[in-house]
Coordinates of C-alpha atoms in Angstrom, one line a residue:
X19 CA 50.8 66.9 147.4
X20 CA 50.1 63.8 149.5
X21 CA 48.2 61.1 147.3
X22 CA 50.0 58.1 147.3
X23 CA 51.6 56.7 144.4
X24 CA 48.9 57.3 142.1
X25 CA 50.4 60.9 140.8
X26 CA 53.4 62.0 139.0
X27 CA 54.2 65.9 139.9
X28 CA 55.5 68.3 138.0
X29 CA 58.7 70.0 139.7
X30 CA 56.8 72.8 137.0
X31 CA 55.0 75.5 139.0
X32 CA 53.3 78.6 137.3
X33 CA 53.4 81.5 139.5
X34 CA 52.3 84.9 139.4
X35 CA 53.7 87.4 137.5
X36 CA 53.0 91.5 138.7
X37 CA 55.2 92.7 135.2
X38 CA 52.3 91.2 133.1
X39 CA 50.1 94.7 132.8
X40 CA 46.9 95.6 130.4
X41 CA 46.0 98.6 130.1
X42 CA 42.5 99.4 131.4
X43 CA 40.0 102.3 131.7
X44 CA 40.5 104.5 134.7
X45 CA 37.3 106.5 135.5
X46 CA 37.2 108.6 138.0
X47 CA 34.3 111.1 139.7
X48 CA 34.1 112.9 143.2
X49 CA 32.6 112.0 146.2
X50 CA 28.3 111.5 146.1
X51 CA 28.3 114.8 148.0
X52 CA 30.2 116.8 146.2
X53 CA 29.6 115.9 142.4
X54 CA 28.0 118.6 140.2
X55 CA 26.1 116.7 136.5
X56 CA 26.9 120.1 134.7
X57 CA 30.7 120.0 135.6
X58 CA 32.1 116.3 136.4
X59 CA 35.8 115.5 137.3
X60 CA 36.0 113.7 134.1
X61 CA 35.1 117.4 132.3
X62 CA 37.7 119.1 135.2
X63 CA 40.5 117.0 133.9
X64 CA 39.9 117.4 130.5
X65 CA 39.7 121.2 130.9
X66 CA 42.8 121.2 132.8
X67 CA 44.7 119.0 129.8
X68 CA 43.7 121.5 127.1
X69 CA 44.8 124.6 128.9
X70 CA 48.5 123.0 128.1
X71 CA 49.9 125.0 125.2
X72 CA 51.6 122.3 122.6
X73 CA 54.8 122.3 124.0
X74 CA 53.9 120.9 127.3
X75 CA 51.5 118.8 126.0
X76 CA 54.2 117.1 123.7
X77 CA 56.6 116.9 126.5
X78 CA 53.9 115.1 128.7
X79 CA 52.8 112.5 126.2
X80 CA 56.8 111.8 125.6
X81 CA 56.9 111.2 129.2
X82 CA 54.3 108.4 129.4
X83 CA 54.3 107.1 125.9
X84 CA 57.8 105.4 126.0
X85 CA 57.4 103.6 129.2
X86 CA 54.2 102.0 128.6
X87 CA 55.7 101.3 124.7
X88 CA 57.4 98.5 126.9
X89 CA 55.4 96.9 127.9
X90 CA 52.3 97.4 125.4
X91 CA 52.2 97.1 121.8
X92 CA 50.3 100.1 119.6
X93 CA 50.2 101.9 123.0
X94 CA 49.8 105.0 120.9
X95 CA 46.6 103.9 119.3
X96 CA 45.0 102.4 122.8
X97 CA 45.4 105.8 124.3
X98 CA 44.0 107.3 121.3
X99 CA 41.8 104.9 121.1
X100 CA 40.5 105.5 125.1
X101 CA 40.3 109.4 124.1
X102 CA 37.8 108.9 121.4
X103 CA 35.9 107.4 124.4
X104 CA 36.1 110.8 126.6
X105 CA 34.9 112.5 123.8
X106 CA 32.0 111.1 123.3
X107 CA 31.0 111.7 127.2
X108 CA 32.9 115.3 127.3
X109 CA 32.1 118.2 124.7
X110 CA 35.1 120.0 125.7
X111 CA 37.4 117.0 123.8
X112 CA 35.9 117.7 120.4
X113 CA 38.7 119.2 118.4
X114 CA 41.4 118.2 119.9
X115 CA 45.0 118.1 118.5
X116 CA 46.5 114.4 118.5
X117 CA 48.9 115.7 121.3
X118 CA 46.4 116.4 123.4
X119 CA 44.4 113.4 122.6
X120 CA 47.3 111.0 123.3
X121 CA 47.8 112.9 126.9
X122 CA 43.8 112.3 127.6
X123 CA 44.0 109.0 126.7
X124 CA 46.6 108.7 128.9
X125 CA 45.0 110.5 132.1
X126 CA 41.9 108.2 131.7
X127 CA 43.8 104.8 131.6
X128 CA 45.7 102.4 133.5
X129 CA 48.2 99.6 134.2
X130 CA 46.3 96.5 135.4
X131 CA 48.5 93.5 136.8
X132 CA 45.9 91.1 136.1
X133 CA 48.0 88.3 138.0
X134 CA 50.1 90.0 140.8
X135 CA 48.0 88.2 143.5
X136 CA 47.3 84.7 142.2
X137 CA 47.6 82.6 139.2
X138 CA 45.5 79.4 140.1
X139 CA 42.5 77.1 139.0
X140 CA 43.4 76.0 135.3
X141 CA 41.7 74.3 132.6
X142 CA 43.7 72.5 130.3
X143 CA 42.7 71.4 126.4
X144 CA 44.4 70.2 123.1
X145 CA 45.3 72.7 120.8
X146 CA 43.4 72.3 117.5
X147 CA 47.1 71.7 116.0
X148 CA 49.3 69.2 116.6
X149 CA 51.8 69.4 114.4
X150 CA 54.9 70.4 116.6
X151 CA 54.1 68.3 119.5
X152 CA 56.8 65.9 121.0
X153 CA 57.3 62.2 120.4
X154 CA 54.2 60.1 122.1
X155 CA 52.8 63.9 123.5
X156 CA 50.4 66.3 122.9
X157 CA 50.8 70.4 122.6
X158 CA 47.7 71.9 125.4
X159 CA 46.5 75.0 125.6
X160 CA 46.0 76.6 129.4
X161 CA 43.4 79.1 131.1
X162 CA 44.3 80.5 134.1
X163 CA 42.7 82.7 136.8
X164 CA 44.9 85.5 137.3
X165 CA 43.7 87.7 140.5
X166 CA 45.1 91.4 140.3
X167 CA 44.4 94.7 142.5
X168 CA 41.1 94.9 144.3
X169 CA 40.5 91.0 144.7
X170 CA 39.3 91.2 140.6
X171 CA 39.6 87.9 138.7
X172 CA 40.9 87.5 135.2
X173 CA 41.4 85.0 132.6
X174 CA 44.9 84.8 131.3
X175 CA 45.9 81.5 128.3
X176 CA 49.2 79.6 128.3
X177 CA 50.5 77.1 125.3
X178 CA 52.7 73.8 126.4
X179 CA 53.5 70.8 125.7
X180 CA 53.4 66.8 127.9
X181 CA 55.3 63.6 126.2
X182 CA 56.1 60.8 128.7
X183 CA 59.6 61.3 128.3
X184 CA 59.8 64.8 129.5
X185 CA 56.6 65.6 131.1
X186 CA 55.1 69.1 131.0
X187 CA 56.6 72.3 129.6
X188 CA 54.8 75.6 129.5
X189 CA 56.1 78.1 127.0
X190 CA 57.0 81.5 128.0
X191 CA 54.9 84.2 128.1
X192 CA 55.1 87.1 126.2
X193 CA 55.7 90.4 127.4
X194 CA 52.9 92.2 125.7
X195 CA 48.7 91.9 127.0
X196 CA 46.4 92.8 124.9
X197 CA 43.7 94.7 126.6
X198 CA 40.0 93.4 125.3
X199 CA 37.5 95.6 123.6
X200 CA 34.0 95.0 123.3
X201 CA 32.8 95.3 119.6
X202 CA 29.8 97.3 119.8
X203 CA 28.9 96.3 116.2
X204 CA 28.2 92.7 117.7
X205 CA 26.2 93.9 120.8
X206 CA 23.0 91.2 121.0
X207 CA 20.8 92.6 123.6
X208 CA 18.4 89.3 122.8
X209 CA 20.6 87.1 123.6
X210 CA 22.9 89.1 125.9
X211 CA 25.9 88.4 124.3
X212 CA 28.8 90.6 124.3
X213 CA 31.8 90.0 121.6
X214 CA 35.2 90.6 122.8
X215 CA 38.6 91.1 120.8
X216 CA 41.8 91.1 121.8
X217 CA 43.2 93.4 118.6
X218 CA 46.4 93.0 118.1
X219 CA 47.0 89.7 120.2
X220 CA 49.9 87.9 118.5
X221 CA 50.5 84.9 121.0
X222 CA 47.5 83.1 122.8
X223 CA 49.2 84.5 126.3
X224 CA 49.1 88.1 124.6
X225 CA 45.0 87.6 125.4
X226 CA 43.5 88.6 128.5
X227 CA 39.9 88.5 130.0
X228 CA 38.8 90.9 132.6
X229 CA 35.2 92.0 133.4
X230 CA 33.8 94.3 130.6
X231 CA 29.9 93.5 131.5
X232 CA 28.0 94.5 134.7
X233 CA 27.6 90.9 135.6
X234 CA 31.3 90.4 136.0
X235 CA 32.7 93.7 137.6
X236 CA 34.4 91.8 140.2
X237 CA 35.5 89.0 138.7
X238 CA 35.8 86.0 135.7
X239 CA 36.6 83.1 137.7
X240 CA 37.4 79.7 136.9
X241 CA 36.8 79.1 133.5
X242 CA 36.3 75.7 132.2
X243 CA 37.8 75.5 129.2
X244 CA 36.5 72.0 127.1
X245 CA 37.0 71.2 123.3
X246 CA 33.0 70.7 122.0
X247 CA 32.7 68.4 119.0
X248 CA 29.5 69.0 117.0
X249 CA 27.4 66.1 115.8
X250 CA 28.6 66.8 112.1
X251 CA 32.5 66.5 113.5
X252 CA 33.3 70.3 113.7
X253 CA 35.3 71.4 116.7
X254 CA 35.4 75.0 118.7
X255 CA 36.3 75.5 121.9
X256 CA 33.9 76.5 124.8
X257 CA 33.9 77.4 128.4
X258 CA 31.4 78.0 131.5
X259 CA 32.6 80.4 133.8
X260 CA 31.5 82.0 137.3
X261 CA 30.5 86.0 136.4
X262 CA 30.7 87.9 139.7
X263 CA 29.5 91.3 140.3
X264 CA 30.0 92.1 143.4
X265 CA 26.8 90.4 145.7
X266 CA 25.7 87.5 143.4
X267 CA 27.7 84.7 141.1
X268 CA 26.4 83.1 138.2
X269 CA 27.2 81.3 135.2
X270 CA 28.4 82.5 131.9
X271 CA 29.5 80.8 128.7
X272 CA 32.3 81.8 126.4
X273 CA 33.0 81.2 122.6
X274 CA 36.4 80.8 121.7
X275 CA 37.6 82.1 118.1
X276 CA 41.6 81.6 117.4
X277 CA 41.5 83.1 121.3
X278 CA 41.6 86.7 120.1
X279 CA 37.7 87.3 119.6
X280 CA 35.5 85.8 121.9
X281 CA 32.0 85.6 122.8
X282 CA 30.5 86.1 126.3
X283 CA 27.1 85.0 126.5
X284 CA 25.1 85.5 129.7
X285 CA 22.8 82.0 130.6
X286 CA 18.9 81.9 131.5
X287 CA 17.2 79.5 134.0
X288 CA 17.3 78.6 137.1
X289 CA 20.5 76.2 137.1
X290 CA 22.5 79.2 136.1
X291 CA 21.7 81.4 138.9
X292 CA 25.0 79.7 140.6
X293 CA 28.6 78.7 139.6
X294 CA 30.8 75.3 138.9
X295 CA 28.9 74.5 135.8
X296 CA 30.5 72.0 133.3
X297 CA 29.9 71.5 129.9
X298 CA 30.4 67.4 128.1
X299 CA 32.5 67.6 125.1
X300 CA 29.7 66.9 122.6
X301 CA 25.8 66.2 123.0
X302 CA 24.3 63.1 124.0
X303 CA 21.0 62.1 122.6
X304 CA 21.0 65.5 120.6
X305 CA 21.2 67.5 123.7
X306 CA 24.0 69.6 125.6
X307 CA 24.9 67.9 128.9
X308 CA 25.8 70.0 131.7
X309 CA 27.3 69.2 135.4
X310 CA 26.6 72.0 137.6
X311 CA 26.5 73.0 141.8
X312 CA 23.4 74.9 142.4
X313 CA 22.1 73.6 145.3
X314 CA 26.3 74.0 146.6
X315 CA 26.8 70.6 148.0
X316 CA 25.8 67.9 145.3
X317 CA 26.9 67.2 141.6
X318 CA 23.6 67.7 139.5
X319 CA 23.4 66.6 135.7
X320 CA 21.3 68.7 133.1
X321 CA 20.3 68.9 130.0
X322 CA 19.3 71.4 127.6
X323 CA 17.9 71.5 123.7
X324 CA 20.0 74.6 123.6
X325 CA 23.6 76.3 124.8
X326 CA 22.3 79.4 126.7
X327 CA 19.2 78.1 128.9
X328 CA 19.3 75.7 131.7
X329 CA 16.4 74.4 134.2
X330 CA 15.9 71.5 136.5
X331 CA 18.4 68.9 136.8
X332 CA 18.9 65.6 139.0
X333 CA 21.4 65.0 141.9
X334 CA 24.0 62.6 140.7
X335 CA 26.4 62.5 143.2
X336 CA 26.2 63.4 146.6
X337 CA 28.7 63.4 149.4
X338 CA 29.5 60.2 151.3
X339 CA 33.0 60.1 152.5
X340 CA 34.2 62.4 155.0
X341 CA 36.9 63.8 152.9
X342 CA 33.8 65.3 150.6
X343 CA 30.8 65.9 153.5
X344 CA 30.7 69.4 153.4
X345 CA 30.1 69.6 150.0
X346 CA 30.9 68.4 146.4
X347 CA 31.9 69.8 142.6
X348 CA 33.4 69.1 139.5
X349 CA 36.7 70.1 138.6
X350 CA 36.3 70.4 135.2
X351 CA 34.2 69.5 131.9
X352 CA 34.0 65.0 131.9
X353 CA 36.5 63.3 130.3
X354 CA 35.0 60.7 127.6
X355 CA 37.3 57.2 127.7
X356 CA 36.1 53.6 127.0
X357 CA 35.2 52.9 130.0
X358 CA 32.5 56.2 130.3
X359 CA 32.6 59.5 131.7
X360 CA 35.5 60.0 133.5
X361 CA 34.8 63.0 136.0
X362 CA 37.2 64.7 138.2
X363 CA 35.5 66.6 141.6
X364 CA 36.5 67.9 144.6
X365 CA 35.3 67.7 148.0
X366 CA 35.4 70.3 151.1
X367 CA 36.0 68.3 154.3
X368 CA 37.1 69.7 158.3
X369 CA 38.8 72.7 158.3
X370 CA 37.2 73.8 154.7
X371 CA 39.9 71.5 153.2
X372 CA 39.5 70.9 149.5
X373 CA 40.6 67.9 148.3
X374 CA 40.2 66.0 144.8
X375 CA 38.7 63.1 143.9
X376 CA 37.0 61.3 141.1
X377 CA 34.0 59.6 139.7
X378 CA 33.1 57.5 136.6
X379 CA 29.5 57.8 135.0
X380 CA 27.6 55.8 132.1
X381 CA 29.0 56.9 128.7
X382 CA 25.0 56.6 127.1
X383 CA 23.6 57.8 130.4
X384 CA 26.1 60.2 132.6
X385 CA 22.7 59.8 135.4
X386 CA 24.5 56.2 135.9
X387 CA 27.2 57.4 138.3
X388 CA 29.3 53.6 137.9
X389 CA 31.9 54.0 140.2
X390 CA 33.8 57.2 142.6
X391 CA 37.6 57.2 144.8
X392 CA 37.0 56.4 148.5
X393 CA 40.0 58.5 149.1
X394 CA 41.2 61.6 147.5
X395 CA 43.2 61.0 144.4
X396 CA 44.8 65.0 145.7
X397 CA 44.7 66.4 149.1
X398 CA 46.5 69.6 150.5
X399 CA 50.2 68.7 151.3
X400 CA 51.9 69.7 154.6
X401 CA 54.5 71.3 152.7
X402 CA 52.1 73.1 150.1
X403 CA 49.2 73.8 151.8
X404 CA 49.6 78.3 152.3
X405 CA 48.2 81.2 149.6
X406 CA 45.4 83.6 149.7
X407 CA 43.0 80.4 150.7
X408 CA 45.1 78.2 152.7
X409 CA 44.2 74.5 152.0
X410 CA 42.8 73.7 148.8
X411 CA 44.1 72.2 145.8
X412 CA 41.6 72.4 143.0
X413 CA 41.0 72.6 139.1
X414 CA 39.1 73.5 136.2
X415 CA 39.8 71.0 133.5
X416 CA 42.1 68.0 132.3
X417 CA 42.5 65.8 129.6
X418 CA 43.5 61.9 128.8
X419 CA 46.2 61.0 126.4
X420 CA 46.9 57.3 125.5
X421 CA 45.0 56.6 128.8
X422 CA 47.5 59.5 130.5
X423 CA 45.4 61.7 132.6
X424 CA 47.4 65.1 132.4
X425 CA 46.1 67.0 135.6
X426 CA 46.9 70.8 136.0
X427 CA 45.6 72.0 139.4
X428 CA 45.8 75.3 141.8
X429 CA 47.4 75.4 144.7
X430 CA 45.8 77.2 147.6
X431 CA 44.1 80.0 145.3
X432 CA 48.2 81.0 144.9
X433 CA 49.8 78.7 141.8
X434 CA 49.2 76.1 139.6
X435 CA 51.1 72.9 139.3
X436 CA 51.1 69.8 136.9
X437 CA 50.1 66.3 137.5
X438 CA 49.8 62.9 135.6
X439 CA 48.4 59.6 136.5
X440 CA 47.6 56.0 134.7
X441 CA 44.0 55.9 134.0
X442 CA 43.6 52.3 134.7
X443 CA 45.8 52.8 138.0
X444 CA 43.0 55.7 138.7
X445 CA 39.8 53.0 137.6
X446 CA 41.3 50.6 140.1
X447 CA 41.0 52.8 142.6
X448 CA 37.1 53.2 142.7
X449 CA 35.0 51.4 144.2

């Protein structure tokens, strides 16, 4: 990346990786014209399993069951598991012998590779434990934005570790994904929340988000991962994200529990109606702060008395350079040092280039915007500039150590790569 002096890269890169699989429903159903309410495909299928004597049907789920056993832990109770949902829509499946069940299971499933497109735009926060972490460093925990078959986003976690003396590590992921289910014990139609669980999940890369609710059938992108401290001290981890369904994006928020059980709750008002919203770390003045993007070309600042419902705003920062004239964003949740609210954004300039800059806003009122780069702080290299969206370096959340700005950032909607830089070196920079 071209930026100066100011940043120290990473030679780490995190890449895609098509071997990393869930296992996700697979529905299927005929053509409009030729589908029949009192005799589906789903039904056909089924009907065409149970006319298997036991023999074959043992011999078919001995086929599948070893190969996915791989790659997928329990993969004899998700596929039982996905049977018990068939049952429920076909009578014909009542009865049936745990053979035949595993093989049903089976026929309505399938291996997702949640990442073999892209693995870009991550958010980066401090694990809740540090004991382990290296000498003057800091163990981080990652979210990524893993894009699979069909153009459909995910949410995939890493664990690493940054000390000055050997910069960034990311631990290895495992070989196992956990695929989520929604608990339907926890459904809250009032507030639209939907409770996820990754069962099973042993390792924080072992949990994987993809779209479970109708607002996000094609797609969880970019969430922005921050670590909220309530007014009475207690920490949990929180994220905005964009929900897409296909015509319209929107924001969402999602409640973090040991990263195995999460919440997904769907936000009212009118700021939500769009994406690139950023939560602060804690509230100021007793309320949740909020940068968001909903008029796609200025940063706006809200506030709300409460998490899930957002109106009105105020333009904070608008374009002025020409690296940022097209439009402007945050690239994650603000940063609280001494000095105020440190805020990384990006800026779209000629030739849709995406480029990253920053600004510094009032610590007791973020409406104060102090001080911003003239020049990108990150632009598109020569040398790093092709993906899926050619030109863009971006990212969805960092943190400060020890006045250390620790920077993970995509790469052209392809990869993500690692970055540090002095804070003050970055202050001086502002004007």
């Amino acid at each position: 990346m071209s930026d100066g002096s100011l940043l120290c890269h990473s030679e780490l890169h995190l890449r895609p990786n098509p071997s990393r699989t869930v296992i996700r429903p697979f529905d299927v159903d005929y053509p409009q014209a030729f589908r029949n309410d009192a005799h589906p495909r789903m039904q056909q299928i089924v009907e065409r399993v149970l006319s298997l004597d036991s023999a074959r049907l043992l011999k078919e789920a001995e086929a599948i069951i070893p190969s996915l056993a791989e790659r997928h832990r329990d993969i004899e109770k998700i596929l039982l598991r996905r049977s018990e949902e068939i049952r429920e829509r076909v009578p014909e499946a009542q009865g049936m012998s745990r053979e035949a069940a595993l093989v049903v299971g089976a026929y309505f499933s399938e291996e997702y590779s949640y990442e073999a497109a892209a693995l870009f735009n991550p958010s980066m926060v401090l694990r809740a434990d540090q004991k382990g972490a290296p000498a003057g460093g800091v163990r981080f925990l990652l979210s990524l934005r893993g894009i699979g078959e069909g153009h459909i986003s995910s949410v995939t976690f890493r664990t690493g570790t940054w000390s000055p003396a050997d910069g960034f590590a990311v631990d290895e992921a495992s070989n196992q994904a956990i695929s989520p289910r929604i608990d339907s014990s926890a459904a809250d139609s009032a507030d639209e929340m939907t409770r996820i669980i990754c069962e099973g999940s042993e390792d924080v890369s072992e949990s994987v988000l993809f779209p479970v609710t109708a607002s996000q059938q094609r797609g969880i992108e970019d969430l922005r991962l921050v670590r909220f401290t309530e007014e009475d001290g207690r920490t949990e981890f929180l994220g905005t994200y964009t929900a897409f369904d296909g015509a319209d994006a929107r924001s969402e928020v999602l409640r973090a529990t040991g990263f195995r059980t999460f919440e997904m709750h769907v936000l009212k008002g009118s700021a939500a109606a769009a994406k690139g919203m950023a939560l602060f770390p804690r509230k100021i003045d007793g309320r949740f702060m909020m940068l968001g993007r909903q008029d796609n070309e200025n940063i706006w600042l809200l506030a709300s008395d409460g998490l899930y419902s957002w109106e009105g705003g105020a333009r904070i920062v608008s374009p002025r350079f020409p690296w940022e004239f097209v439009q402007m964003g945050n690239c994650g949740s603000p940063i609280e040092i001494d000095e105020g609210w440190l805020v990384l954004t990006h800026g779209v300039g000629m030739a849709r280039n995406y480029c990253m800059g920053a600004c510094l806003l009032d610590k007791a009122d973020p409406s104060k915007l102090l001080a911003r780069t003239k020049e990108p702080i990150l632009r598109p290299s020569p040398n790093e500039r092709d993906g899926y969206v050619p030109n863009v370096v971006y990212s969805c959340g960092s943190i400060v150590h020890e006045r250390t700005l620790l920077l993970p950032y995509g790469v052209a909607d392809n990869f993500a790569a690692f970055a540090s830089a002095s804070v003050d070196d970055l202050l001086k920079t502002m004007e």
